[in-house]
mmCIF file with all atom_site columns, C-alpha atoms in Angstrom:
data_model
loop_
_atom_site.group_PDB
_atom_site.id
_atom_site.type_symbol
_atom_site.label_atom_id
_atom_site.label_alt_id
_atom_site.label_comp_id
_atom_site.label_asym_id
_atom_site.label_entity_id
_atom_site.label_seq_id
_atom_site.pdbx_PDB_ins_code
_atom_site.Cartn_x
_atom_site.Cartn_y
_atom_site.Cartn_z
_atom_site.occupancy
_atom_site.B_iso_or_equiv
_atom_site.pdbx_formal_charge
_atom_site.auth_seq_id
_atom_site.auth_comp_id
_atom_site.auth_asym_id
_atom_site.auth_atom_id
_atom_site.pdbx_PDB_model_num
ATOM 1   C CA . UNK A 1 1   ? 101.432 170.433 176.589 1.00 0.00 ? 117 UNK A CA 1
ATOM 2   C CA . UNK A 1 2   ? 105.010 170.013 175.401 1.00 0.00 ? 118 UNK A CA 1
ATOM 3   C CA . UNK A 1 3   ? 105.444 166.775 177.183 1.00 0.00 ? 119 UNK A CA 1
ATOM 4   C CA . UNK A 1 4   ? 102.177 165.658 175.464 1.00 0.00 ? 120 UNK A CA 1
ATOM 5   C CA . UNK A 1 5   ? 104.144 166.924 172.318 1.00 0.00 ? 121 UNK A CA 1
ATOM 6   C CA . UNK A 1 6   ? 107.346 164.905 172.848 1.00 0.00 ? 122 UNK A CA 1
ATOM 7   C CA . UNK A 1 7   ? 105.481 161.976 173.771 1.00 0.00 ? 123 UNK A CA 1
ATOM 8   C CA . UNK A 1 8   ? 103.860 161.490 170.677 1.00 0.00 ? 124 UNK A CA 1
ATOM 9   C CA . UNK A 1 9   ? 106.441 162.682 169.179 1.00 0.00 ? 125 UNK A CA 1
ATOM 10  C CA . UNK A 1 10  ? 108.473 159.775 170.886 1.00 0.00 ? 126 UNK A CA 1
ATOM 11  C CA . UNK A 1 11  ? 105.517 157.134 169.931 1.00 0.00 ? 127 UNK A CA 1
ATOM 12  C CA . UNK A 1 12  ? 105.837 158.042 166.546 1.00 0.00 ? 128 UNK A CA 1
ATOM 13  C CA . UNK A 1 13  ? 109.514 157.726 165.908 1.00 0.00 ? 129 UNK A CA 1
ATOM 14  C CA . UNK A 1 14  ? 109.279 154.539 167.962 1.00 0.00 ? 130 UNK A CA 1
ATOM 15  C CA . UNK A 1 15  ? 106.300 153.565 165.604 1.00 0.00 ? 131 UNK A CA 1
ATOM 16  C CA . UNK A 1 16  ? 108.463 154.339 162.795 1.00 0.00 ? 132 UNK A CA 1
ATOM 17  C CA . UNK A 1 17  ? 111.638 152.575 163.309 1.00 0.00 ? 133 UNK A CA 1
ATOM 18  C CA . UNK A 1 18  ? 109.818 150.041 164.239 1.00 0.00 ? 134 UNK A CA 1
ATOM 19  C CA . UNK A 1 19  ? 107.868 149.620 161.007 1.00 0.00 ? 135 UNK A CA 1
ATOM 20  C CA . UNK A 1 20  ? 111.134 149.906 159.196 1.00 0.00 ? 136 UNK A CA 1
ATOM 21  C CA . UNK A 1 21  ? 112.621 147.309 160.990 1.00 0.00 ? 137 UNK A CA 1
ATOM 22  C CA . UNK A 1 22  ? 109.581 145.508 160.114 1.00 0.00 ? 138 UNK A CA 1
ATOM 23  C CA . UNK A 1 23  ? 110.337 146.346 156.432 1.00 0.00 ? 139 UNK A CA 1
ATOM 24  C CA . UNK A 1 24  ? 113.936 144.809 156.675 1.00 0.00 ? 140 UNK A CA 1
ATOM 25  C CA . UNK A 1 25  ? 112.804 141.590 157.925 1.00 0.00 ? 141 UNK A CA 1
ATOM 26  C CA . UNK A 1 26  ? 110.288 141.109 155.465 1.00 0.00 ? 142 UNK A CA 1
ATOM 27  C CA . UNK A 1 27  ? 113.073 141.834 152.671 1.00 0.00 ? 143 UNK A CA 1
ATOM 28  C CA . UNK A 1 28  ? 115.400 139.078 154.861 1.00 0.00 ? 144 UNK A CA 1
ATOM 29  C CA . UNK A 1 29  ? 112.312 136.866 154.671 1.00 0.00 ? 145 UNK A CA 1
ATOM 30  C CA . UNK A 1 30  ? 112.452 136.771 150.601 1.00 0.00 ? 146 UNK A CA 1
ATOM 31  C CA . UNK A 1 31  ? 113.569 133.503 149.419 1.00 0.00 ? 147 UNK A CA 1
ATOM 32  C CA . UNK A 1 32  ? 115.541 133.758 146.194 1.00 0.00 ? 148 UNK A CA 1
ATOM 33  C CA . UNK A 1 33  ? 115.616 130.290 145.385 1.00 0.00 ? 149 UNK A CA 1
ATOM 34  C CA . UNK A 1 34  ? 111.949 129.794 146.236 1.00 0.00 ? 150 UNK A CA 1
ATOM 35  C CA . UNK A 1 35  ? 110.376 127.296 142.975 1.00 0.00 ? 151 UNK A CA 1
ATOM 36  C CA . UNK A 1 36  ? 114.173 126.511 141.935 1.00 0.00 ? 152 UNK A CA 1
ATOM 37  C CA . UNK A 1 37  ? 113.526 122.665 142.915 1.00 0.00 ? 153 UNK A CA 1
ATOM 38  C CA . UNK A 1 38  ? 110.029 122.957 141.106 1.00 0.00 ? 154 UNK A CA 1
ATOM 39  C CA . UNK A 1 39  ? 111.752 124.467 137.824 1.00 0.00 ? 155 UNK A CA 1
ATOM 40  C CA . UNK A 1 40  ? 114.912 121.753 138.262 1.00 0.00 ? 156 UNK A CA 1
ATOM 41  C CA . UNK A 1 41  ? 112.357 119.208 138.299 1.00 0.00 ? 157 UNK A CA 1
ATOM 42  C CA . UNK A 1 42  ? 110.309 120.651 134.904 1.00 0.00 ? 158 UNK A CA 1
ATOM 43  C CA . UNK A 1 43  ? 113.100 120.973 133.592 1.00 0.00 ? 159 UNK A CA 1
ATOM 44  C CA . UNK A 1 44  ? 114.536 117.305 133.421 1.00 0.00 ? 160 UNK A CA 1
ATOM 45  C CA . UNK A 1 45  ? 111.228 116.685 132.755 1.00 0.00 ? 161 UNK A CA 1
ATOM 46  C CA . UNK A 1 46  ? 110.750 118.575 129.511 1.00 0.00 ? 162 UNK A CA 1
ATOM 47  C CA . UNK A 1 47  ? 114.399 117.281 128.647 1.00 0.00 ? 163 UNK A CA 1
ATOM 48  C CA . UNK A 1 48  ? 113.493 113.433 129.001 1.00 0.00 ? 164 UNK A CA 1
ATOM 49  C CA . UNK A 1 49  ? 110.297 114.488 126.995 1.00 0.00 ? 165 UNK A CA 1
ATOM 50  C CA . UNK A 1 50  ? 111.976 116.377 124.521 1.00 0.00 ? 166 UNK A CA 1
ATOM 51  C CA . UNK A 1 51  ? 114.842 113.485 123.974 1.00 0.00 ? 167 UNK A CA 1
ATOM 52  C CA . UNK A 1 52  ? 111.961 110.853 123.602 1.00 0.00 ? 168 UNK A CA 1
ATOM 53  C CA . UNK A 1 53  ? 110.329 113.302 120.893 1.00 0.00 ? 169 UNK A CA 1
ATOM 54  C CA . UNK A 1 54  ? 113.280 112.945 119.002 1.00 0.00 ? 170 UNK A CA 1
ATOM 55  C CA . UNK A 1 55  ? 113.776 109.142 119.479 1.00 0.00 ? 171 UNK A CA 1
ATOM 56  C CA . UNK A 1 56  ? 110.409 109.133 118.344 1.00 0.00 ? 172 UNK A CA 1
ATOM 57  C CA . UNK A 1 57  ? 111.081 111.374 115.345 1.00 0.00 ? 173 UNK A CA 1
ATOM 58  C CA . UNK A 1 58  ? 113.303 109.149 114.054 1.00 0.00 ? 174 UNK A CA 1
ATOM 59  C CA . UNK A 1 59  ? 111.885 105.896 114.955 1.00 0.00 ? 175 UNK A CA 1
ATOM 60  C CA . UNK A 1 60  ? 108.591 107.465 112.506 1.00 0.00 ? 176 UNK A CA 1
ATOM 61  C CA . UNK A 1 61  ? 111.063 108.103 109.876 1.00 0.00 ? 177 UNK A CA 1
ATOM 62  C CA . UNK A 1 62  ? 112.470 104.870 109.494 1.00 0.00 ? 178 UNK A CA 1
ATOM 63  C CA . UNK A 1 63  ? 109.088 103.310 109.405 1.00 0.00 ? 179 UNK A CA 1
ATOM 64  C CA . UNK A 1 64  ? 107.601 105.891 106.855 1.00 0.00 ? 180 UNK A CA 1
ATOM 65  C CA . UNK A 1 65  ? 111.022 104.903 104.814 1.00 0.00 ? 181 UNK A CA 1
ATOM 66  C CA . UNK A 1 66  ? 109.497 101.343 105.176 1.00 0.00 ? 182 UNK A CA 1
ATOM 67  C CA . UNK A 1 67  ? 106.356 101.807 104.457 1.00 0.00 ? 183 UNK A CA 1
ATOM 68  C CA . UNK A 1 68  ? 107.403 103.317 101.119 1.00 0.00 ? 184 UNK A CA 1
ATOM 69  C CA . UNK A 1 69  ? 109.150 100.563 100.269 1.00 0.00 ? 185 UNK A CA 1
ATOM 70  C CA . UNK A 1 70  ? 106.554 98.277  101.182 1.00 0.00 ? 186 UNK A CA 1
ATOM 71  C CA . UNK A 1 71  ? 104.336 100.557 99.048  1.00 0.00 ? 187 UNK A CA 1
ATOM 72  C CA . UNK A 1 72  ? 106.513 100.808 95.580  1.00 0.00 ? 188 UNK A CA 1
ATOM 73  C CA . UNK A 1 73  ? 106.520 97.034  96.022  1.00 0.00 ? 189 UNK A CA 1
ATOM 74  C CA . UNK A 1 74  ? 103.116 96.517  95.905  1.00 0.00 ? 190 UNK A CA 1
ATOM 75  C CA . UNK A 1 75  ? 102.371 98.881  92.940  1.00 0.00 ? 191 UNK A CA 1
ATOM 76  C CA . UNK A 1 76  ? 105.097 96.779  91.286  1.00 0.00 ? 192 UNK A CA 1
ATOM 77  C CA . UNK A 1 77  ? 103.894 93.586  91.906  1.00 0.00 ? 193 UNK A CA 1
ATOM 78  C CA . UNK A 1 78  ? 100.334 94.934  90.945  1.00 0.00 ? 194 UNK A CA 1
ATOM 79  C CA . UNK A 1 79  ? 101.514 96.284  87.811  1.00 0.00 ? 195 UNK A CA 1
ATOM 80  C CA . UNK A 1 80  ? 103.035 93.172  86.810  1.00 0.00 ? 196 UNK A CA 1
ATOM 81  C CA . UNK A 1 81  ? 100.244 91.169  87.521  1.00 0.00 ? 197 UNK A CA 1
ATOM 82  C CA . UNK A 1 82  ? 98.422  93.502  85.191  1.00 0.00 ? 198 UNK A CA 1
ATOM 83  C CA . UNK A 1 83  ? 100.992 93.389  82.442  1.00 0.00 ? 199 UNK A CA 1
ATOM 84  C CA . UNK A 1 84  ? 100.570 89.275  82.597  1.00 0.00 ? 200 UNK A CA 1
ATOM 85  C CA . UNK A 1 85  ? 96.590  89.300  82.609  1.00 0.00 ? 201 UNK A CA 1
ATOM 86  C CA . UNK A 1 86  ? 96.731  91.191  80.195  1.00 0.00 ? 202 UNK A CA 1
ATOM 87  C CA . UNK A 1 87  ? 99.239  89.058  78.033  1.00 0.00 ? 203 UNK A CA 1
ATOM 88  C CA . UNK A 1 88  ? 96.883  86.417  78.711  1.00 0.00 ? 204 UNK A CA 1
ATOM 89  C CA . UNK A 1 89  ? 93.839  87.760  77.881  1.00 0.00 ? 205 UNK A CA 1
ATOM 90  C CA . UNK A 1 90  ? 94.822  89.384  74.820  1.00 0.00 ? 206 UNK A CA 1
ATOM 91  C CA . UNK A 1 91  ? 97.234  87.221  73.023  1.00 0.00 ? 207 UNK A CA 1
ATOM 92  C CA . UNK A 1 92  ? 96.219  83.578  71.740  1.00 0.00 ? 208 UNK A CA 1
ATOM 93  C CA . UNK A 1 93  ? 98.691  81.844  74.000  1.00 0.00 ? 209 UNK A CA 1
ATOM 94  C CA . UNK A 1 94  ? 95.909  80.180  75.922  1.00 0.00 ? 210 UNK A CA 1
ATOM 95  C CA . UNK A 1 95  ? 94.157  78.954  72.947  1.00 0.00 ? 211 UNK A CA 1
ATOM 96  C CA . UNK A 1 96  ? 97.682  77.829  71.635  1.00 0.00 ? 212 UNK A CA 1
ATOM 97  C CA . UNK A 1 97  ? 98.380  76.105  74.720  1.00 0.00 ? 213 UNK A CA 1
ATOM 98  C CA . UNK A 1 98  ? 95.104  74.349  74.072  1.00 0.00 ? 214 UNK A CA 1
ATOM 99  C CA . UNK A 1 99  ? 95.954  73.445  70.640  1.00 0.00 ? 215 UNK A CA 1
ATOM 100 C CA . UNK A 1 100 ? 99.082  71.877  71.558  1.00 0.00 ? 216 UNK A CA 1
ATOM 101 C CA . UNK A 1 101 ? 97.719  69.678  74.429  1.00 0.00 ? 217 UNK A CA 1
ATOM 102 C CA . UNK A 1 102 ? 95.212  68.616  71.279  1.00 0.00 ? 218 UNK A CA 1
ATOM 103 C CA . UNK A 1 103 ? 98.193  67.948  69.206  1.00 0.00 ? 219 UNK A CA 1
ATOM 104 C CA . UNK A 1 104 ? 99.710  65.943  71.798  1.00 0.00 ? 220 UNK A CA 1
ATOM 105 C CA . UNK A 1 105 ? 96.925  63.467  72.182  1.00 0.00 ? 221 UNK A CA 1
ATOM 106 C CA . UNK A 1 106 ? 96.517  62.844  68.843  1.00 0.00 ? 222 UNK A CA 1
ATOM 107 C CA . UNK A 1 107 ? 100.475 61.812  68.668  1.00 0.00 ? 223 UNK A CA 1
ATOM 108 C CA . UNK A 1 108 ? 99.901  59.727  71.031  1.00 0.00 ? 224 UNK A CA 1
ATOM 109 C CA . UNK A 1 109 ? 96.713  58.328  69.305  1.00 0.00 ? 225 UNK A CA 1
ATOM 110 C CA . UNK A 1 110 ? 98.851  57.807  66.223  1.00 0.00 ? 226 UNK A CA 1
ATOM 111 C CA . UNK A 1 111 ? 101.929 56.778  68.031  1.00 0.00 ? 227 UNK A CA 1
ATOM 112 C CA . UNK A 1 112 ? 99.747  53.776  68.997  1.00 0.00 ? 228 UNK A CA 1
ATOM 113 C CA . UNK A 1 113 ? 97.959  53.272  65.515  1.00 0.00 ? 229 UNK A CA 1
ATOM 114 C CA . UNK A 1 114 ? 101.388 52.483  64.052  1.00 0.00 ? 230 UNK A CA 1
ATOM 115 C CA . UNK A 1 115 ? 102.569 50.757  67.248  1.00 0.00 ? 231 UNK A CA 1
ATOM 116 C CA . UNK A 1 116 ? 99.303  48.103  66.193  1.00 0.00 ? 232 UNK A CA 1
ATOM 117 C CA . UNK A 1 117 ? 100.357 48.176  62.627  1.00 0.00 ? 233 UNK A CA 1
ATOM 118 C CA . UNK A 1 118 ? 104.072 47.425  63.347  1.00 0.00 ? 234 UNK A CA 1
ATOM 119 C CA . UNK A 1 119 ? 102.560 44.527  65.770  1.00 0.00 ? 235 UNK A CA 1
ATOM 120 C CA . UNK A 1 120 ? 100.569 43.410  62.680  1.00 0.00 ? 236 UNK A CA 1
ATOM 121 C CA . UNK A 1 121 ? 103.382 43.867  60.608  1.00 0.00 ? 237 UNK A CA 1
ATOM 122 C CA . UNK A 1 122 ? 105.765 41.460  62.447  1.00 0.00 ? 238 UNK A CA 1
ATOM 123 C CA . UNK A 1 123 ? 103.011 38.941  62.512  1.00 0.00 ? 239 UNK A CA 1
ATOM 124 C CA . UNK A 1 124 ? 102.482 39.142  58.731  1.00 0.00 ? 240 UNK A CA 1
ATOM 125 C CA . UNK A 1 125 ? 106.547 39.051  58.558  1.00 0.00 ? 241 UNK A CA 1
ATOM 126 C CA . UNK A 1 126 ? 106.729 35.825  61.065  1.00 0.00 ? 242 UNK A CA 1
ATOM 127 C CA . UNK A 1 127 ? 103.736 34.254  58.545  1.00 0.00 ? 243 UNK A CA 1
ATOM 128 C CA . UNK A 1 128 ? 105.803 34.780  55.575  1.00 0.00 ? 244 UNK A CA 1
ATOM 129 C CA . UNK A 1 129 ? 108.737 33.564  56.690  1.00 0.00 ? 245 UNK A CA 1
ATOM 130 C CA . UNK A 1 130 ? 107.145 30.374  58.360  1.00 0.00 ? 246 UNK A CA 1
ATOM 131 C CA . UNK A 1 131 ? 105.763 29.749  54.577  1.00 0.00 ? 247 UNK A CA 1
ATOM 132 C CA . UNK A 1 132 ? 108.635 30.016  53.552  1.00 0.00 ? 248 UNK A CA 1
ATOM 133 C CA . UNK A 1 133 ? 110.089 27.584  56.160  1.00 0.00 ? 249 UNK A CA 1
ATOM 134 C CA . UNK A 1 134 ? 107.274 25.155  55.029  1.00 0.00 ? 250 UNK A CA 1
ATOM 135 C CA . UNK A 1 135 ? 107.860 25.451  51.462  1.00 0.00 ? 251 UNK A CA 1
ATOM 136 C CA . UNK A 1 136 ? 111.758 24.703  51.885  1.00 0.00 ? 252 UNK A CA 1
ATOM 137 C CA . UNK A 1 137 ? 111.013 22.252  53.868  1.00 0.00 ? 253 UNK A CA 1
ATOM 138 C CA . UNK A 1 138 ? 108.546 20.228  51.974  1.00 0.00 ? 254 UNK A CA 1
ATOM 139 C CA . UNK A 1 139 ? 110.785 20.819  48.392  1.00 0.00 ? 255 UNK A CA 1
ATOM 140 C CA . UNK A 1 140 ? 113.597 19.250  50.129  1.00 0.00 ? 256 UNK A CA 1
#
């Protein structure tokens, strides 16, 4: 009965260093830098992603900048066009204009009436003066 005792208790202390040397291989089996490739390679990742973000950042800046220049332009170019329409529409300078082209046709029209009468003119002159030609010729 003893050597039944002292055999399991033999099989047990056997069992037991054994499952403790069991224990220490698992804890030499951990792998500390287990992922670290994985979390190298997220990590350049998210750096390349976060360096285009601010490329990016900046490229949207410049073109809101432009756009609001493009913008003020516009309004002032369509207020100016308003100012002038409504210079136009609410001053007489088109009906002025008008007038003037009127007065410049009838200038011409009388520019030409006295053109005809200074033709008539010089014929009346050459008449006289070949009367008077004839007259000093026939009293001499």
């Amino acid at each position: 009965m003893l050597s039944n005792i002292r055999v399991k208790f033999l099989n047990v202390s056997k069992n037991v260093k054994f499952l403790q040397n069991e224990k220490t291989k698992e804890e030499n089996l951990v792998n500390y830098e287990a992922g670290s490739e994985i979390l190298d390679h997220f990590k350049r990742e998210w750096e390349i992603l976060h360096e285009t973000n601010e490329c990016n950042a900046r490229k949207a800046a410049e073109v809101a900048d432009n756009i609001e220049k493009i913008y003020s332009k516009i309004n002032k170019n369509k207020n100016n066009v308003g100012i002038i329409t409504e210079i136009l529409t609410n001053s007489n300078l088109i009906s002025s204009i008008k007038g003037v082209g009127r007065q410049i046709g009838d200038l011409y029209d009388l520019c030409d009436k006295v053109e005809r009468d200074l033709l008539q003119l010089e014929d009346v002159i050459d008449e006289i003066e070949f009367q008077n030609l004839k007259n000093n010729m026939s009293i001499t």
